[in-house]
Coordinates of C-alpha atoms and ligand atoms in Angstrom, one line a residue:
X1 CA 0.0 0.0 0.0
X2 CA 1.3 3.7 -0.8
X3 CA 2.7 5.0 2.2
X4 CA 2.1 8.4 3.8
X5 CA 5.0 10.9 4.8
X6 CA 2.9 14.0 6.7
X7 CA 5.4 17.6 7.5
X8 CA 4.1 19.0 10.5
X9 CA 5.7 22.4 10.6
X10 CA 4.6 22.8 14.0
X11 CA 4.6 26.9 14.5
X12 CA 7.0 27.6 11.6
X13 CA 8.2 29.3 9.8
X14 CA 7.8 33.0 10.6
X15 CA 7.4 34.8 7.9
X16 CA 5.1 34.3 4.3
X17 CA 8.3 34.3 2.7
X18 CA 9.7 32.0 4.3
X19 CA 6.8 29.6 3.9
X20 CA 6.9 30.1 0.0
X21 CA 10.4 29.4 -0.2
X22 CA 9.9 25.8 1.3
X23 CA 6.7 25.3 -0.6
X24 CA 8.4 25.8 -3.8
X25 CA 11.5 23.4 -2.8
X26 CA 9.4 21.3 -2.0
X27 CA 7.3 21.1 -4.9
X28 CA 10.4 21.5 -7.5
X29 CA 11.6 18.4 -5.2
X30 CA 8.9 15.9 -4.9
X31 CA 7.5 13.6 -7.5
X32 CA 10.5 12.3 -9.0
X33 CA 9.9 8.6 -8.2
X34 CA 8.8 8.4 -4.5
X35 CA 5.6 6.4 -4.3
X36 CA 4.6 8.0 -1.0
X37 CA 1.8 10.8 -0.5
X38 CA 3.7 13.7 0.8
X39 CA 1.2 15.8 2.9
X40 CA 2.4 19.0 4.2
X41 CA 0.4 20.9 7.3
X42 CA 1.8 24.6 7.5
X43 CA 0.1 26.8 10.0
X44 CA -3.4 27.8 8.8
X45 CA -2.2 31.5 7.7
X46 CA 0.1 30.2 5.1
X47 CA -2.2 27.8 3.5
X48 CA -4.3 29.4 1.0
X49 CA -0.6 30.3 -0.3
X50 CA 0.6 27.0 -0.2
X51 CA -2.6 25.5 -1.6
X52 CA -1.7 28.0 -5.1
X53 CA 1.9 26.8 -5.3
X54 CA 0.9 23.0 -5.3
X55 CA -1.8 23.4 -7.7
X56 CA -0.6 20.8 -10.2
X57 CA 1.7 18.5 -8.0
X58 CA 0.7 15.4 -5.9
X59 CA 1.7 17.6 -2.4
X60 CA -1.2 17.7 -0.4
X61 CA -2.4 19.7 2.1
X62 CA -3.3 19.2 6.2
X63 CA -4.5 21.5 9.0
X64 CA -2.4 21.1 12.0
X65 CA -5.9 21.5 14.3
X66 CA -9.5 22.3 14.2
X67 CA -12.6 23.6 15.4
X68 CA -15.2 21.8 16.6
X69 CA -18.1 22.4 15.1
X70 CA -18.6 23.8 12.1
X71 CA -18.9 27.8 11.2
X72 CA -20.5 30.3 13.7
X73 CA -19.5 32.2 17.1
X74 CA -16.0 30.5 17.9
X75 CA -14.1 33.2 18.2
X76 CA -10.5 32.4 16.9
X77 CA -10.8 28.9 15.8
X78 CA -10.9 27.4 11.5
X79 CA -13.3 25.3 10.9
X80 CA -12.9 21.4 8.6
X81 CA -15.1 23.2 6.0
X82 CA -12.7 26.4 5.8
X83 CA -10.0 23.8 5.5
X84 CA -11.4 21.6 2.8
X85 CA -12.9 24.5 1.2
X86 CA -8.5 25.9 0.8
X87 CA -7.9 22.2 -0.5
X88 CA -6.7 20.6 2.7
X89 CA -7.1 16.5 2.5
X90 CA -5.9 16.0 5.9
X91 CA -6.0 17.5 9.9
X92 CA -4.1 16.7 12.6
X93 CA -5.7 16.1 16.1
X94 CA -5.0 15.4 19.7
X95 CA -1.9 16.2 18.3
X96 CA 1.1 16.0 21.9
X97 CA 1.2 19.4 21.7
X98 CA -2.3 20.4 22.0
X99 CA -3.2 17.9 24.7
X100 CA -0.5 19.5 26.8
X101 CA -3.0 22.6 26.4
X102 CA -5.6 20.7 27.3
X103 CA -7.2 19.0 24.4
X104 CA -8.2 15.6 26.0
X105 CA -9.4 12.0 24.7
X106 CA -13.5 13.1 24.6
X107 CA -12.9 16.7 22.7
X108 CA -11.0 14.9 19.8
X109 CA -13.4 12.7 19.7
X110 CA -15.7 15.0 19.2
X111 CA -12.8 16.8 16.7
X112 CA -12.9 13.4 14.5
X113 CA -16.2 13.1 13.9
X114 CA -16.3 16.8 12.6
X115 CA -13.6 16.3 10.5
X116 CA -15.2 13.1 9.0
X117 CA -18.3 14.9 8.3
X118 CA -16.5 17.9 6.4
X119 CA -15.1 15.2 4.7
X120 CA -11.3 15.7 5.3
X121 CA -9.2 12.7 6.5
X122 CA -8.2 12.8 10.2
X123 CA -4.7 12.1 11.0
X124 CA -5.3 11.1 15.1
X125 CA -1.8 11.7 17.5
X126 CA -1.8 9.0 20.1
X127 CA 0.8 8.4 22.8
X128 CA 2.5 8.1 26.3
X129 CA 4.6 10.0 28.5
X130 CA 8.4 9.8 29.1
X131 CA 6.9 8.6 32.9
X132 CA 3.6 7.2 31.5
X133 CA 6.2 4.5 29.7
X134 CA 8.8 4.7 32.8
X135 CA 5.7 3.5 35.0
X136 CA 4.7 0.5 32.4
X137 CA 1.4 1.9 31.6
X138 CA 2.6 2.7 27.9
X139 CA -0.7 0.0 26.6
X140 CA -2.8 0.9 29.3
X141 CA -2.7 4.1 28.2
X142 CA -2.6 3.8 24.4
X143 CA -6.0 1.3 24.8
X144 CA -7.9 3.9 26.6
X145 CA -6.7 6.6 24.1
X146 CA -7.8 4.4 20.6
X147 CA -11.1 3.5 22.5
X148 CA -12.0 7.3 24.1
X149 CA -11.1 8.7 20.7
X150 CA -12.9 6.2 18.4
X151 CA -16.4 6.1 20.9
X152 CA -19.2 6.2 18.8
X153 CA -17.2 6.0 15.3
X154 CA -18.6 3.4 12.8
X155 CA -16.1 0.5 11.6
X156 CA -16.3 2.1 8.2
X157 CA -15.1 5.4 9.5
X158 CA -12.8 3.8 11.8
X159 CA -11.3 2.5 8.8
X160 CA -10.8 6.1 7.1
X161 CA -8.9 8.0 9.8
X162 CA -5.1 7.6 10.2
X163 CA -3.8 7.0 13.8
X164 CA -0.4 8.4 14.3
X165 CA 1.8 6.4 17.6
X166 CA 3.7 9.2 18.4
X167 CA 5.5 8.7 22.0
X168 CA 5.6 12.0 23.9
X169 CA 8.8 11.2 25.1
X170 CA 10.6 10.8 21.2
X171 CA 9.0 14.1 20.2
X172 CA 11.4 16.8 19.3
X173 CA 14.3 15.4 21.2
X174 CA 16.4 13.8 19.0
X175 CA 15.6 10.1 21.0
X176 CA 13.6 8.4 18.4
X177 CA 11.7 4.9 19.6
X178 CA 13.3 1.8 18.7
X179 CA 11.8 0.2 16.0
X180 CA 11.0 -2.9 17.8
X181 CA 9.1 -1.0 20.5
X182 CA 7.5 1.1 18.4
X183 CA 6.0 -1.9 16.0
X184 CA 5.5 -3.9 19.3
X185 CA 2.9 -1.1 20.4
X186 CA 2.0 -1.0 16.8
X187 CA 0.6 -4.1 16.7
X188 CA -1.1 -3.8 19.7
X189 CA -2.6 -0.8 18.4
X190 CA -4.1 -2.4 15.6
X191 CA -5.4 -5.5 17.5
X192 CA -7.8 -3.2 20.0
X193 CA -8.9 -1.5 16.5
X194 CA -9.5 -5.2 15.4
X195 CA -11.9 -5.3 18.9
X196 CA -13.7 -2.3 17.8
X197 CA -14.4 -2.3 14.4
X198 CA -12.8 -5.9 12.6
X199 CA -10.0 -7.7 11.7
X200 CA -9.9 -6.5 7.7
X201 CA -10.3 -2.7 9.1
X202 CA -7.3 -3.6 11.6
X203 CA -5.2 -4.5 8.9
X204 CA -6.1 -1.9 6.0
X205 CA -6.0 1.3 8.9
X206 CA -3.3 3.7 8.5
X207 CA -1.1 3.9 11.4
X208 CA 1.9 6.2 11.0
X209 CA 5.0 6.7 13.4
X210 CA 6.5 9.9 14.6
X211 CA 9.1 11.0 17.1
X212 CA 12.7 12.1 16.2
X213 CA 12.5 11.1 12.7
X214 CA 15.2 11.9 10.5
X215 CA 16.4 10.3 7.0
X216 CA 18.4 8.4 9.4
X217 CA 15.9 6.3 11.1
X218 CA 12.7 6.8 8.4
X219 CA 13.5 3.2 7.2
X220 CA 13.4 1.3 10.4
X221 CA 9.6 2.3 10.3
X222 CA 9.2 2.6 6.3
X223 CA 10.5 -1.4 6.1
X224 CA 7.5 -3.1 7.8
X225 CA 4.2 -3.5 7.0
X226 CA 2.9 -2.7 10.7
X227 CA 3.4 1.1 9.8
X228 CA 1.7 3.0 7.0
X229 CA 4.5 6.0 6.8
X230 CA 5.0 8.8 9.2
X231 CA 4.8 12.0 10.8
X232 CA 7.6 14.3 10.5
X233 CA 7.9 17.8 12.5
X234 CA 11.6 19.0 13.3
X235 CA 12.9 17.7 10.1
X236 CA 10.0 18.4 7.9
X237 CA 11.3 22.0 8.2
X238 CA 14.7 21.2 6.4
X239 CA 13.0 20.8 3.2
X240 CA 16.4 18.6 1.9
X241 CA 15.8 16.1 4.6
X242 CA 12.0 15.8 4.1
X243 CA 12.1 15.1 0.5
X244 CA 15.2 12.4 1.5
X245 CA 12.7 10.3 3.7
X246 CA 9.9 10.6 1.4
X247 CA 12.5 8.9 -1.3
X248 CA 13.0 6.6 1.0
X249 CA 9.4 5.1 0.8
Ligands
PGA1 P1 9.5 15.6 15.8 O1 8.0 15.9 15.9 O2 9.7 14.9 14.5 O3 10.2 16.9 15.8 O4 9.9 14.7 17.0 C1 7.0 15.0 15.5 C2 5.6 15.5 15.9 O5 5.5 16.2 16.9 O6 4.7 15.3 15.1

């Protein structure tokens, strides 16, 4: 199956300009011979822009969030409509990040069915703390995260989200997870999705890795099967590096 490389730039860069500049490396850099979907999710404010530049190429587009509902009086947030409506394919939710702001298992829940109904693809961030894992708890706390997320979500939705196993403790630090851990909870991951939708929708769902990954690493988690592709921030930013793990796929 194709696999799925996703940049998340995260809160960079600062500047329009800069933005353009890695959208057009990007697109003069992708599409010779990678089989992978490169999705790229730029803050919101630079992707009408981005959504021009890769008019033509096979880059897509993600949100790195949304709103909850759908338009009306929610002062600051972008709606899945607004985002389709720009070209996005994808959004990130529950992303580490926000749940350290306070996004929990229930509200993106609620996020994912939204998104489903604007008919954009969810890309769901699931994972365990540095102590979380130190305390053994790393599939307790995954199984309560894949069932509080995907309450209430048919099997044949279940089977058009992507799930992202992105240990808290890997993110950003330069410590990816070792491949055999990371396929270990992988599996697991996909046997609890097995227990709420089926077997066939266990197999086919995407599950992506992220944490630390560089063009270094990419292939310890491109090689198998278990994982669909991955999701990229730090090195997503050097435009070079990105394109060199989505020719890895
Ligand atoms: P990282 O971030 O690649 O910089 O660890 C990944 C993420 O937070 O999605």
């Amino acid at each position: 199956m194709k696999k799925i490389i996703v940049a998340n730039w995260k809160c960079n860069p600062q500047t329009l300009r800069e933005a353009q500049k890695m959208f057009l490396e990007l697109k003069q850099g992708i599409g010779r011979g990678e089989k992978a979907e490169a999705v790229v999710c730029p803050p919101f404010v630079y992707l009408a822009r981005a959504a021009e530049i890769f008019k033509g190429s096979k880059i897509k587009l993600g949100g790195q969030n949304c709103a909850l509902t759908e338009g009306g009086p929610y002062t600051g947030e972008i709606s899945a409509v607004m985002l389709k409506n720009l070209g996005a394919k994808y959004v990130i939710l529950g992303h580490s990040e926000r749940r350290a702001i306070g996004e929990d298992n229930v509200l993106i829940n609620q996020k994912i069915k939204n998104v489903l109904k604007g008919g954009l693809t969810p890309i769901v961030c699931l994972g365990e703390t540095a102590q979380q894992k130190q305390n053994n708890e790393t599939f307790l706390i995954l199984e309560q995260q894949v069932r509080e997320v995907l309450q209430k979500i048919t099997s044949t939705q279940v089977g058009k989200i992507i799930l992202a196993y992105e240990p808290i403790w890997a993110i950003g630090g330069g410590q990816s997870c070792p491949a055999d851990f990371a396929l270990t909870v992988a599996l697991f991951i996909r046997k609890i999705i097995s227990q709420i939708a089926n077997p066939t929708i266990a197999r086919r769902v995407s599950l992506l890795y992220g944490g630390s990954v560089d063009s270094a690493n990419a292939e310890d988690y491109l090689k198998t099967e278990i994982f669909s592709g991955l999701l990229v921030g730090g090195a997503s930013l050097k435009i070079k590096e990105f394109l060199k793990i989505a020719s890895l796929t």
